[in-house]
Amino acid sequence: MNTMNDVEVIINNKRYTLSGYESGDYLQKIASYINTKHTEFKLMENFNKLDVDMRNILMQINIADDYFKAVNQVNEMDQEADMRGNELFDLKHEVIAAQTKLEALQKEYGKLQNEYNEAQKIIIKLQTELEDSKMK
Amino acid sequence: MNTMNDVEVIINNKRYTLSGYESGDYLQKIASYINTKHTEFKLMENFNKLDVDMRNILMQINIADDYFKAVNQVNEMDQEADMRGNELFDLKHEVIAAQTKLEALQKEYGKLQNEYNEAQKIIIKLQTELEDSKMK
């Protein structure tokens, strides 16, 4: 988009040469969009009766309306993105909290397992002592 | 936005009465935006030298360019929103998985606690038996 170029477009059946930094494809897309609007407007009987000044202003307002509606959409999506961002943030913390709890409980479980194993050893030792004691 | 109304706007120093469904405020916003563009364009010496036809087309292209750029932003935000949506989905499942693991481990821990307590009882019983046996 840094090189300046000349692009020829046809708008409303007239040829125009535009110099700019945008790509030829992009300018053709815009020309196509504007032509569609011209076609739509020309189908309206009332539009054709207006003077050229009013017709041009209405065209500008119509395109500007498309623009404002798109900007509105951007703003709404911005707000939604903020909400999603907060949701993500909270969820990430929920995951970390759950994993921390899990790790802590795994540690406790390990300790209890050891204590249980020790208790089992003591039981065996006491059972052996008891049998010895009974045999005497 | 359902009632039709007449709104008077001043664009490029001319008065126009617009009939439409949009609110007066909204149409004034658009008029203000278009006026700003007219002002900017009039500062360009080269622009003023062009014929009225070309000037109108350039104005339309300029506004359409704003529109296309806003639409581009909408599309990019749409893609980002999709990505965030997937991220959220995955994280929600991560939270559920971690909580499920935690609950399972808590159950296991409870069982082990009971078995440990039983082992302690057996130890006490055996110790008592052993003392009794030694006293005989």
PDB file of C-alpha atoms in Angstrom:
ATOM      1  CA  MET A   1       0.000   0.000   0.000  1.00  0.00           C
ATOM      2  CA  ASN A   2       2.993   2.284  -0.201  1.00  0.00           C
ATOM      3  CA  THR A   3       3.249   2.739  -3.949  1.00  0.00           C
ATOM      4  CA  MET A   4       1.052   5.316  -5.575  1.00  0.00           C
ATOM      5  CA  ASN A   5      -0.846   4.038  -8.578  1.00  0.00           C
ATOM      6  CA  ASP A   6      -3.448   5.088 -11.118  1.00  0.00           C
ATOM      7  CA  VAL A   7      -6.567   2.992 -11.230  1.00  0.00           C
ATOM      8  CA  GLU A   8      -9.330   3.378 -13.776  1.00  0.00           C
ATOM      9  CA  VAL A   9     -12.850   2.760 -12.522  1.00  0.00           C
ATOM     10  CA  ILE A  10     -16.266   3.098 -14.068  1.00  0.00           C
ATOM     11  CA  ILE A  11     -18.812   4.697 -11.807  1.00  0.00           C
ATOM     12  CA  ASN A  12     -22.304   5.439 -12.965  1.00  0.00           C
ATOM     13  CA  ASN A  13     -21.273   4.751 -16.561  1.00  0.00           C
ATOM     14  CA  LYS A  14     -18.472   7.305 -16.508  1.00  0.00           C
ATOM     15  CA  ARG A  15     -14.781   6.556 -16.514  1.00  0.00           C
ATOM     16  CA  TYR A  16     -12.566   7.994 -13.787  1.00  0.00           C
ATOM     17  CA  THR A  17      -8.862   7.639 -13.164  1.00  0.00           C
ATOM     18  CA  LEU A  18      -8.032   7.593  -9.497  1.00  0.00           C
ATOM     19  CA  SER A  19      -4.562   8.098  -8.118  1.00  0.00           C
ATOM     20  CA  GLY A  20      -3.968   6.728  -4.723  1.00  0.00           C
ATOM     21  CA  TYR A  21      -2.188   4.386  -2.411  1.00  0.00           C
ATOM     22  CA  GLU A  22      -4.911   1.775  -2.241  1.00  0.00           C
ATOM     23  CA  SER A  23      -4.695  -1.337  -4.410  1.00  0.00           C
ATOM     24  CA  GLY A  24      -6.530  -1.579  -7.714  1.00  0.00           C
ATOM     25  CA  ASP A  25      -8.648  -4.429  -6.362  1.00  0.00           C
ATOM     26  CA  TYR A  26      -9.754  -2.384  -3.412  1.00  0.00           C
ATOM     27  CA  LEU A  27     -10.749   0.604  -5.553  1.00  0.00           C
ATOM     28  CA  GLN A  28     -12.680  -1.689  -7.916  1.00  0.00           C
ATOM     29  CA  LYS A  29     -14.552  -3.074  -4.896  1.00  0.00           C
ATOM     30  CA  ILE A  30     -15.481   0.436  -3.835  1.00  0.00           C
ATOM     31  CA  ALA A  31     -16.485   1.369  -7.376  1.00  0.00           C
ATOM     32  CA  SER A  32     -18.668  -1.737  -7.559  1.00  0.00           C
ATOM     33  CA  TYR A  33     -20.330  -0.872  -4.247  1.00  0.00           C
ATOM     34  CA  ILE A  34     -21.028   2.698  -5.397  1.00  0.00           C
ATOM     35  CA  ASN A  35     -22.356   1.502  -8.739  1.00  0.00           C
ATOM     36  CA  THR A  36     -24.766  -0.819  -6.974  1.00  0.00           C
ATOM     37  CA  LYS A  37     -26.065   2.137  -4.994  1.00  0.00           C
ATOM     38  CA  HIS A  38     -26.447   4.256  -8.125  1.00  0.00           C
ATOM     39  CA  THR A  39     -28.404   1.408  -9.722  1.00  0.00           C
ATOM     40  CA  GLU A  40     -30.658   1.060  -6.687  1.00  0.00           C
ATOM     41  CA  PHE A  41     -31.301   4.782  -6.492  1.00  0.00           C
ATOM     42  CA  LYS A  42     -32.103   5.021 -10.187  1.00  0.00           C
ATOM     43  CA  LEU A  43     -34.890   2.516  -9.709  1.00  0.00           C
ATOM     44  CA  MET A  44     -36.613   4.986  -7.392  1.00  0.00           C
ATOM     45  CA  GLU A  45     -38.845   7.244  -9.423  1.00  0.00           C
ATOM     46  CA  ASN A  46     -38.781   9.943  -6.768  1.00  0.00           C
ATOM     47  CA  PHE A  47     -35.015  10.003  -6.743  1.00  0.00           C
ATOM     48  CA  ASN A  48     -34.728  10.714 -10.451  1.00  0.00           C
ATOM     49  CA  LYS A  49     -37.017  13.736 -10.078  1.00  0.00           C
ATOM     50  CA  LEU A  50     -34.612  15.437  -7.646  1.00  0.00           C
ATOM     51  CA  ASP A  51     -31.991  17.949  -8.758  1.00  0.00           C
ATOM     52  CA  VAL A  52     -28.419  16.714  -9.154  1.00  0.00           C
ATOM     53  CA  ASP A  53     -27.360  18.473  -5.951  1.00  0.00           C
ATOM     54  CA  MET A  54     -29.924  16.657  -3.814  1.00  0.00           C
ATOM     55  CA  ARG A  55     -29.188  13.359  -5.527  1.00  0.00           C
ATOM     56  CA  ASN A  56     -25.499  13.676  -4.704  1.00  0.00           C
ATOM     57  CA  ILE A  57     -26.191  14.611  -1.096  1.00  0.00           C
ATOM     58  CA  LEU A  58     -28.569  11.663  -0.712  1.00  0.00           C
ATOM     59  CA  MET A  59     -25.911   9.340  -2.127  1.00  0.00           C
ATOM     60  CA  GLN A  60     -23.367  10.686   0.346  1.00  0.00           C
ATOM     61  CA  ILE A  61     -25.808  10.331   3.231  1.00  0.00           C
ATOM     62  CA  ASN A  62     -26.675   6.804   2.180  1.00  0.00           C
ATOM     63  CA  ILE A  63     -23.036   5.692   2.118  1.00  0.00           C
ATOM     64  CA  ALA A  64     -22.348   7.546   5.362  1.00  0.00           C
ATOM     65  CA  ASP A  65     -25.278   5.680   6.901  1.00  0.00           C
ATOM     66  CA  ASP A  66     -23.659   2.354   5.946  1.00  0.00           C
ATOM     67  CA  TYR A  67     -20.460   3.655   7.545  1.00  0.00           C
ATOM     68  CA  PHE A  68     -22.110   4.729  10.790  1.00  0.00           C
ATOM     69  CA  LYS A  69     -23.910   1.402  11.097  1.00  0.00           C
ATOM     70  CA  ALA A  70     -20.615  -0.459  10.627  1.00  0.00           C
ATOM     71  CA  VAL A  71     -18.953   1.736  13.258  1.00  0.00           C
ATOM     72  CA  ASN A  72     -21.855   0.942  15.582  1.00  0.00           C
ATOM     73  CA  GLN A  73     -21.222  -2.725  15.042  1.00  0.00           C
ATOM     74  CA  VAL A  74     -17.526  -2.226  15.829  1.00  0.00           C
ATOM     75  CA  ASN A  75     -18.449  -0.503  19.098  1.00  0.00           C
ATOM     76  CA  GLU A  76     -20.862  -3.239  20.104  1.00  0.00           C
ATOM     77  CA  MET A  77     -18.308  -5.913  19.296  1.00  0.00           C
ATOM     78  CA  ASP A  78     -15.757  -3.966  21.312  1.00  0.00           C
ATOM     79  CA  GLN A  79     -17.985  -4.112  24.349  1.00  0.00           C
ATOM     80  CA  GLU A  80     -18.647  -7.799  23.838  1.00  0.00           C
ATOM     81  CA  ALA A  81     -14.905  -8.405  23.477  1.00  0.00           C
ATOM     82  CA  ASP A  82     -14.355  -6.637  26.809  1.00  0.00           C
ATOM     83  CA  MET A  83     -16.931  -8.879  28.461  1.00  0.00           C
ATOM     84  CA  ARG A  84     -15.356 -11.985  26.928  1.00  0.00           C
ATOM     85  CA  GLY A  85     -11.966 -10.759  28.099  1.00  0.00           C
ATOM     86  CA  ASN A  86     -13.230 -10.496  31.662  1.00  0.00           C
ATOM     87  CA  GLU A  87     -14.867 -13.903  31.416  1.00  0.00           C
ATOM     88  CA  LEU A  88     -11.615 -15.428  30.173  1.00  0.00           C
ATOM     89  CA  PHE A  89      -9.660 -13.746  32.946  1.00  0.00           C
ATOM     90  CA  ASP A  90     -12.017 -15.114  35.590  1.00  0.00           C
ATOM     91  CA  LEU A  91     -12.015 -18.596  34.109  1.00  0.00           C
ATOM     92  CA  LYS A  92      -8.226 -18.704  33.924  1.00  0.00           C
ATOM     93  CA  HIS A  93      -8.151 -17.919  37.616  1.00  0.00           C
ATOM     94  CA  GLU A  94     -10.767 -20.590  38.308  1.00  0.00           C
ATOM     95  CA  VAL A  95      -8.601 -23.150  36.554  1.00  0.00           C
ATOM     96  CA  ILE A  96      -5.528 -22.101  38.537  1.00  0.00           C
ATOM     97  CA  ALA A  97      -7.500 -22.191  41.799  1.00  0.00           C
ATOM     98  CA  ALA A  98      -8.880 -25.671  41.061  1.00  0.00           C
ATOM     99  CA  GLN A  99      -5.437 -26.957  40.087  1.00  0.00           C
ATOM    100  CA  THR A 100      -3.887 -25.473  43.235  1.00  0.00           C
ATOM    101  CA  LYS A 101      -6.541 -27.179  45.380  1.00  0.00           C
ATOM    102  CA  LEU A 102      -5.940 -30.431  43.535  1.00  0.00           C
ATOM    103  CA  GLU A 103      -2.179 -30.269  44.091  1.00  0.00           C
ATOM    104  CA  ALA A 104      -2.647 -29.489  47.781  1.00  0.00           C
ATOM    105  CA  LEU A 105      -5.049 -32.406  48.210  1.00  0.00           C
ATOM    106  CA  GLN A 106      -2.716 -34.710  46.308  1.00  0.00           C
ATOM    107  CA  LYS A 107       0.022 -33.762  48.776  1.00  0.00           C
ATOM    108  CA  GLU A 108      -2.267 -34.402  51.751  1.00  0.00           C
ATOM    109  CA  TYR A 109      -3.323 -37.703  50.255  1.00  0.00           C
ATOM    110  CA  GLY A 110       0.311 -38.713  49.874  1.00  0.00           C
ATOM    111  CA  LYS A 111       0.975 -37.920  53.522  1.00  0.00           C
ATOM    112  CA  LEU A 112      -2.081 -39.843  54.665  1.00  0.00           C
ATOM    113  CA  GLN A 113      -1.046 -42.767  52.477  1.00  0.00           C
ATOM    114  CA  ASN A 114       2.331 -42.816  54.243  1.00  0.00           C
ATOM    115  CA  GLU A 115       0.744 -42.626  57.665  1.00  0.00           C
ATOM    116  CA  TYR A 116      -1.620 -45.430  56.739  1.00  0.00           C
ATOM    117  CA  ASN A 117       1.255 -47.571  55.539  1.00  0.00           C
ATOM    118  CA  GLU A 118       3.076 -46.929  58.815  1.00  0.00           C
ATOM    119  CA  ALA A 119      -0.039 -47.890  60.742  1.00  0.00           C
ATOM    120  CA  GLN A 120      -0.213 -51.140  58.756  1.00  0.00           C
ATOM    121  CA  LYS A 121       3.403 -51.883  59.678  1.00  0.00           C
ATOM    122  CA  ILE A 122       2.655 -51.253  63.348  1.00  0.00           C
ATOM    123  CA  ILE A 123      -0.349 -53.592  63.158  1.00  0.00           C
ATOM    124  CA  ILE A 124       1.789 -56.360  61.713  1.00  0.00           C
ATOM    125  CA  LYS A 125       4.446 -55.750  64.341  1.00  0.00           C
ATOM    126  CA  LEU A 126       1.888 -55.823  67.168  1.00  0.00           C
ATOM    127  CA  GLN A 127       0.212 -58.943  65.743  1.00  0.00           C
ATOM    128  CA  THR A 128       3.595 -60.681  65.617  1.00  0.00           C
ATOM    129  CA  GLU A 129       4.413 -59.606  69.202  1.00  0.00           C
ATOM    130  CA  LEU A 130       0.995 -60.825  70.349  1.00  0.00           C
ATOM    131  CA  GLU A 131       1.486 -64.236  68.747  1.00  0.00           C
ATOM    132  CA  ASP A 132       4.947 -64.517  70.265  1.00  0.00           C
ATOM    133  CA  SER A 133       3.597 -63.526  73.633  1.00  0.00           C
ATOM    134  CA  LYS A 134       0.824 -66.174  73.388  1.00  0.00           C
ATOM    135  CA  MET A 135       3.256 -68.907  72.478  1.00  0.00           C
ATOM    136  CA  LYS A 136       5.305 -68.370  75.609  1.00  0.00           C
TER     137      LYS A 136
ATOM    138  CA  MET B   1     -37.276   4.413  14.650  1.00  0.00           C
ATOM    139  CA  ASN B   2     -40.693   3.514  13.312  1.00  0.00           C
ATOM    140  CA  THR B   3     -42.111   6.988  12.799  1.00  0.00           C
ATOM    141  CA  MET B   4     -41.250   8.829   9.637  1.00  0.00           C
ATOM    142  CA  ASN B   5     -40.016  12.350  10.211  1.00  0.00           C
ATOM    143  CA  ASP B   6     -38.624  15.370   8.359  1.00  0.00           C
ATOM    144  CA  VAL B   7     -35.222  16.551   9.465  1.00  0.00           C
ATOM    145  CA  GLU B   8     -33.529  19.657   8.251  1.00  0.00           C
ATOM    146  CA  VAL B   9     -29.772  19.482   7.851  1.00  0.00           C
ATOM    147  CA  ILE B  10     -27.174  21.848   6.493  1.00  0.00           C
ATOM    148  CA  ILE B  11     -24.615  20.202   4.277  1.00  0.00           C
ATOM    149  CA  ASN B  12     -21.962  22.176   2.516  1.00  0.00           C
ATOM    150  CA  ASN B  13     -23.770  25.387   3.390  1.00  0.00           C
ATOM    151  CA  LYS B  14     -27.001  24.318   1.774  1.00  0.00           C
ATOM    152  CA  ARG B  15     -30.188  23.413   3.563  1.00  0.00           C
ATOM    153  CA  TYR B  16     -31.811  20.066   2.877  1.00  0.00           C
ATOM    154  CA  THR B  17     -34.943  18.515   4.304  1.00  0.00           C
ATOM    155  CA  LEU B  18     -34.633  14.771   4.685  1.00  0.00           C
ATOM    156  CA  SER B  19     -37.552  12.464   5.240  1.00  0.00           C
ATOM    157  CA  GLY B  20     -36.771   9.190   6.814  1.00  0.00           C
ATOM    158  CA  TYR B  21     -37.107   6.776   9.668  1.00  0.00           C
ATOM    159  CA  GLU B  22     -33.831   7.620  11.363  1.00  0.00           C
ATOM    160  CA  SER B  23     -33.802   9.965  14.351  1.00  0.00           C
ATOM    161  CA  GLY B  24     -33.005  13.645  13.949  1.00  0.00           C
ATOM    162  CA  ASP B  25     -29.902  13.224  16.103  1.00  0.00           C
ATOM    163  CA  TYR B  26     -28.592  10.477  13.905  1.00  0.00           C
ATOM    164  CA  LEU B  27     -29.107  12.472  10.702  1.00  0.00           C
ATOM    165  CA  GLN B  28     -27.383  15.490  12.262  1.00  0.00           C
ATOM    166  CA  LYS B  29     -24.435  13.264  13.128  1.00  0.00           C
ATOM    167  CA  ILE B  30     -24.206  12.125   9.521  1.00  0.00           C
ATOM    168  CA  ALA B  31     -24.565  15.688   8.260  1.00  0.00           C
ATOM    169  CA  SER B  32     -21.785  16.784  10.586  1.00  0.00           C
ATOM    170  CA  TYR B  33     -19.535  13.969   9.357  1.00  0.00           C
ATOM    171  CA  ILE B  34     -20.182  14.871   5.701  1.00  0.00           C
ATOM    172  CA  ASN B  35     -19.613  18.559   6.385  1.00  0.00           C
ATOM    173  CA  THR B  36     -16.259  17.777   7.949  1.00  0.00           C
ATOM    174  CA  LYS B  37     -15.300  15.920   4.792  1.00  0.00           C
ATOM    175  CA  HIS B  38     -16.415  18.781   2.584  1.00  0.00           C
ATOM    176  CA  THR B  39     -14.319  21.153   4.681  1.00  0.00           C
ATOM    177  CA  GLU B  40     -11.266  18.899   4.447  1.00  0.00           C
ATOM    178  CA  PHE B  41     -11.649  18.478   0.719  1.00  0.00           C
ATOM    179  CA  LYS B  42     -12.044  22.213   0.129  1.00  0.00           C
ATOM    180  CA  LEU B  43      -8.660  22.768   1.738  1.00  0.00           C
ATOM    181  CA  MET B  44      -7.088  20.751  -1.048  1.00  0.00           C
ATOM    182  CA  GLU B  45      -6.218  23.053  -3.903  1.00  0.00           C
ATOM    183  CA  ASN B  46      -6.232  20.198  -6.410  1.00  0.00           C
ATOM    184  CA  PHE B  47      -9.713  19.158  -5.373  1.00  0.00           C
ATOM    185  CA  ASN B  48     -11.231  22.550  -6.069  1.00  0.00           C
ATOM    186  CA  LYS B  49      -9.849  22.477  -9.601  1.00  0.00           C
ATOM    187  CA  LEU B  50     -11.801  19.352 -10.470  1.00  0.00           C
ATOM    188  CA  ASP B  51     -15.208  19.436 -12.128  1.00  0.00           C
ATOM    189  CA  VAL B  52     -18.258  18.970  -9.932  1.00  0.00           C
ATOM    190  CA  ASP B  53     -18.786  15.438 -11.226  1.00  0.00           C
ATOM    191  CA  MET B  54     -15.326  14.276 -10.161  1.00  0.00           C
ATOM    192  CA  ARG B  55     -15.622  16.077  -6.827  1.00  0.00           C
ATOM    193  CA  ASN B  56     -18.849  14.230  -6.044  1.00  0.00           C
ATOM    194  CA  ILE B  57     -17.431  10.876  -7.050  1.00  0.00           C
ATOM    195  CA  LEU B  58     -14.340  11.464  -4.926  1.00  0.00           C
ATOM    196  CA  MET B  59     -16.547  12.350  -1.963  1.00  0.00           C
ATOM    197  CA  GLN B  60     -18.525   9.152  -2.447  1.00  0.00           C
ATOM    198  CA  ILE B  61     -15.360   7.092  -2.754  1.00  0.00           C
ATOM    199  CA  ASN B  62     -13.910   8.711   0.350  1.00  0.00           C
ATOM    200  CA  ILE B  63     -16.968   7.914   2.464  1.00  0.00           C
ATOM    201  CA  ALA B  64     -17.162   4.410   0.983  1.00  0.00           C
ATOM    202  CA  ASP B  65     -13.519   3.942   1.951  1.00  0.00           C
ATOM    203  CA  ASP B  66     -14.380   4.771   5.581  1.00  0.00           C
ATOM    204  CA  TYR B  67     -17.221   2.237   5.317  1.00  0.00           C
ATOM    205  CA  PHE B  68     -15.051  -0.536   3.880  1.00  0.00           C
ATOM    206  CA  LYS B  69     -12.397   0.020   6.550  1.00  0.00           C
ATOM    207  CA  ALA B  70     -15.052  -0.220   9.272  1.00  0.00           C
ATOM    208  CA  VAL B  71     -16.415  -3.426   7.721  1.00  0.00           C
ATOM    209  CA  ASN B  72     -12.868  -4.780   7.703  1.00  0.00           C
ATOM    210  CA  GLN B  73     -12.614  -4.044  11.380  1.00  0.00           C
ATOM    211  CA  VAL B  74     -15.907  -5.855  11.984  1.00  0.00           C
ATOM    212  CA  ASN B  75     -14.590  -8.908  10.146  1.00  0.00           C
ATOM    213  CA  GLU B  76     -11.331  -8.921  12.097  1.00  0.00           C
ATOM    214  CA  MET B  77     -13.196  -8.565  15.383  1.00  0.00           C
ATOM    215  CA  ASP B  78     -15.480 -11.386  14.296  1.00  0.00           C
ATOM    216  CA  GLN B  79     -12.507 -13.676  13.844  1.00  0.00           C
ATOM    217  CA  GLU B  80     -11.054 -12.636  17.185  1.00  0.00           C
ATOM    218  CA  ALA B  81     -14.419 -13.234  18.820  1.00  0.00           C
ATOM    219  CA  ASP B  82     -14.451 -16.755  17.367  1.00  0.00           C
ATOM    220  CA  MET B  83     -11.005 -17.409  18.786  1.00  0.00           C
ATOM    221  CA  ARG B  84     -12.026 -16.069  22.193  1.00  0.00           C
ATOM    222  CA  GLY B  85     -15.149 -18.211  22.022  1.00  0.00           C
ATOM    223  CA  ASN B  86     -13.053 -21.319  21.451  1.00  0.00           C
ATOM    224  CA  GLU B  87     -10.684 -20.314  24.245  1.00  0.00           C
ATOM    225  CA  LEU B  88     -13.612 -19.848  26.612  1.00  0.00           C
ATOM    226  CA  PHE B  89     -15.071 -23.199  25.621  1.00  0.00           C
ATOM    227  CA  ASP B  90     -11.781 -24.967  26.276  1.00  0.00           C
ATOM    228  CA  LEU B  91     -11.252 -23.208  29.595  1.00  0.00           C
ATOM    229  CA  LYS B  92     -14.752 -24.068  30.775  1.00  0.00           C
ATOM    230  CA  HIS B  93     -13.976 -27.695  30.109  1.00  0.00           C
ATOM    231  CA  GLU B  94     -10.650 -27.384  31.899  1.00  0.00           C
ATOM    232  CA  VAL B  95     -12.444 -26.053  34.971  1.00  0.00           C
ATOM    233  CA  ILE B  96     -14.969 -28.885  34.878  1.00  0.00           C
ATOM    234  CA  ALA B  97     -12.190 -31.461  34.449  1.00  0.00           C
ATOM    235  CA  ALA B  98     -10.183 -30.041  37.361  1.00  0.00           C
ATOM    236  CA  GLN B  99     -13.262 -29.943  39.581  1.00  0.00           C
ATOM    237  CA  THR B 100     -14.178 -33.509  38.643  1.00  0.00           C
ATOM    238  CA  LYS B 101     -10.658 -34.666  39.527  1.00  0.00           C
ATOM    239  CA  LEU B 102     -10.846 -32.756  42.794  1.00  0.00           C
ATOM    240  CA  GLU B 103     -14.163 -34.347  43.748  1.00  0.00           C
ATOM    241  CA  ALA B 104     -12.864 -37.817  42.900  1.00  0.00           C
ATOM    242  CA  LEU B 105      -9.747 -37.269  44.993  1.00  0.00           C
ATOM    243  CA  GLN B 106     -11.797 -35.887  47.871  1.00  0.00           C
ATOM    244  CA  LYS B 107     -13.821 -39.104  47.814  1.00  0.00           C
ATOM    245  CA  GLU B 108     -10.681 -41.232  47.777  1.00  0.00           C
ATOM    246  CA  TYR B 109      -9.237 -39.176  50.591  1.00  0.00           C
ATOM    247  CA  GLY B 110     -12.359 -39.732  52.625  1.00  0.00           C
ATOM    248  CA  LYS B 111     -12.129 -43.479  52.112  1.00  0.00           C
ATOM    249  CA  LEU B 112      -8.471 -43.526  53.054  1.00  0.00           C
ATOM    250  CA  GLN B 113      -9.239 -41.457  56.133  1.00  0.00           C
ATOM    251  CA  ASN B 114     -11.767 -44.069  57.206  1.00  0.00           C
ATOM    252  CA  GLU B 115      -9.349 -46.914  56.595  1.00  0.00           C
ATOM    253  CA  TYR B 116      -6.690 -45.063  58.558  1.00  0.00           C
ATOM    254  CA  ASN B 117      -9.071 -44.525  61.440  1.00  0.00           C
ATOM    255  CA  GLU B 118      -9.941 -48.225  61.414  1.00  0.00           C
ATOM    256  CA  ALA B 119      -6.244 -49.086  61.425  1.00  0.00           C
ATOM    257  CA  GLN B 120      -5.765 -46.814  64.464  1.00  0.00           C
ATOM    258  CA  LYS B 121      -8.571 -48.637  66.246  1.00  0.00           C
ATOM    259  CA  ILE B 122      -6.964 -52.000  65.468  1.00  0.00           C
ATOM    260  CA  ILE B 123      -3.625 -50.724  66.801  1.00  0.00           C
ATOM    261  CA  ILE B 124      -5.224 -49.671  70.066  1.00  0.00           C
ATOM    262  CA  LYS B 125      -7.020 -53.010  70.334  1.00  0.00           C
ATOM    263  CA  LEU B 126      -3.810 -54.942  69.670  1.00  0.00           C
ATOM    264  CA  GLN B 127      -1.835 -52.791  72.130  1.00  0.00           C
ATOM    265  CA  THR B 128      -4.438 -53.450  74.796  1.00  0.00           C
ATOM    266  CA  GLU B 129      -4.404 -57.197  74.078  1.00  0.00           C
ATOM    267  CA  LEU B 130      -0.621 -57.190  74.217  1.00  0.00           C
ATOM    268  CA  GLU B 131      -0.575 -55.442  77.594  1.00  0.00           C
ATOM    269  CA  ASP B 132      -3.182 -57.865  78.919  1.00  0.00           C
ATOM    270  CA  SER B 133      -1.178 -60.779  77.586  1.00  0.00           C
ATOM    271  CA  LYS B 134       2.016 -59.479  79.248  1.00  0.00           C
ATOM    272  CA  MET B 135       0.319 -59.060  82.596  1.00  0.00           C
ATOM    273  CA  LYS B 136      -0.753 -62.705  82.760  1.00  0.00           C
TER     274      LYS B 136
END
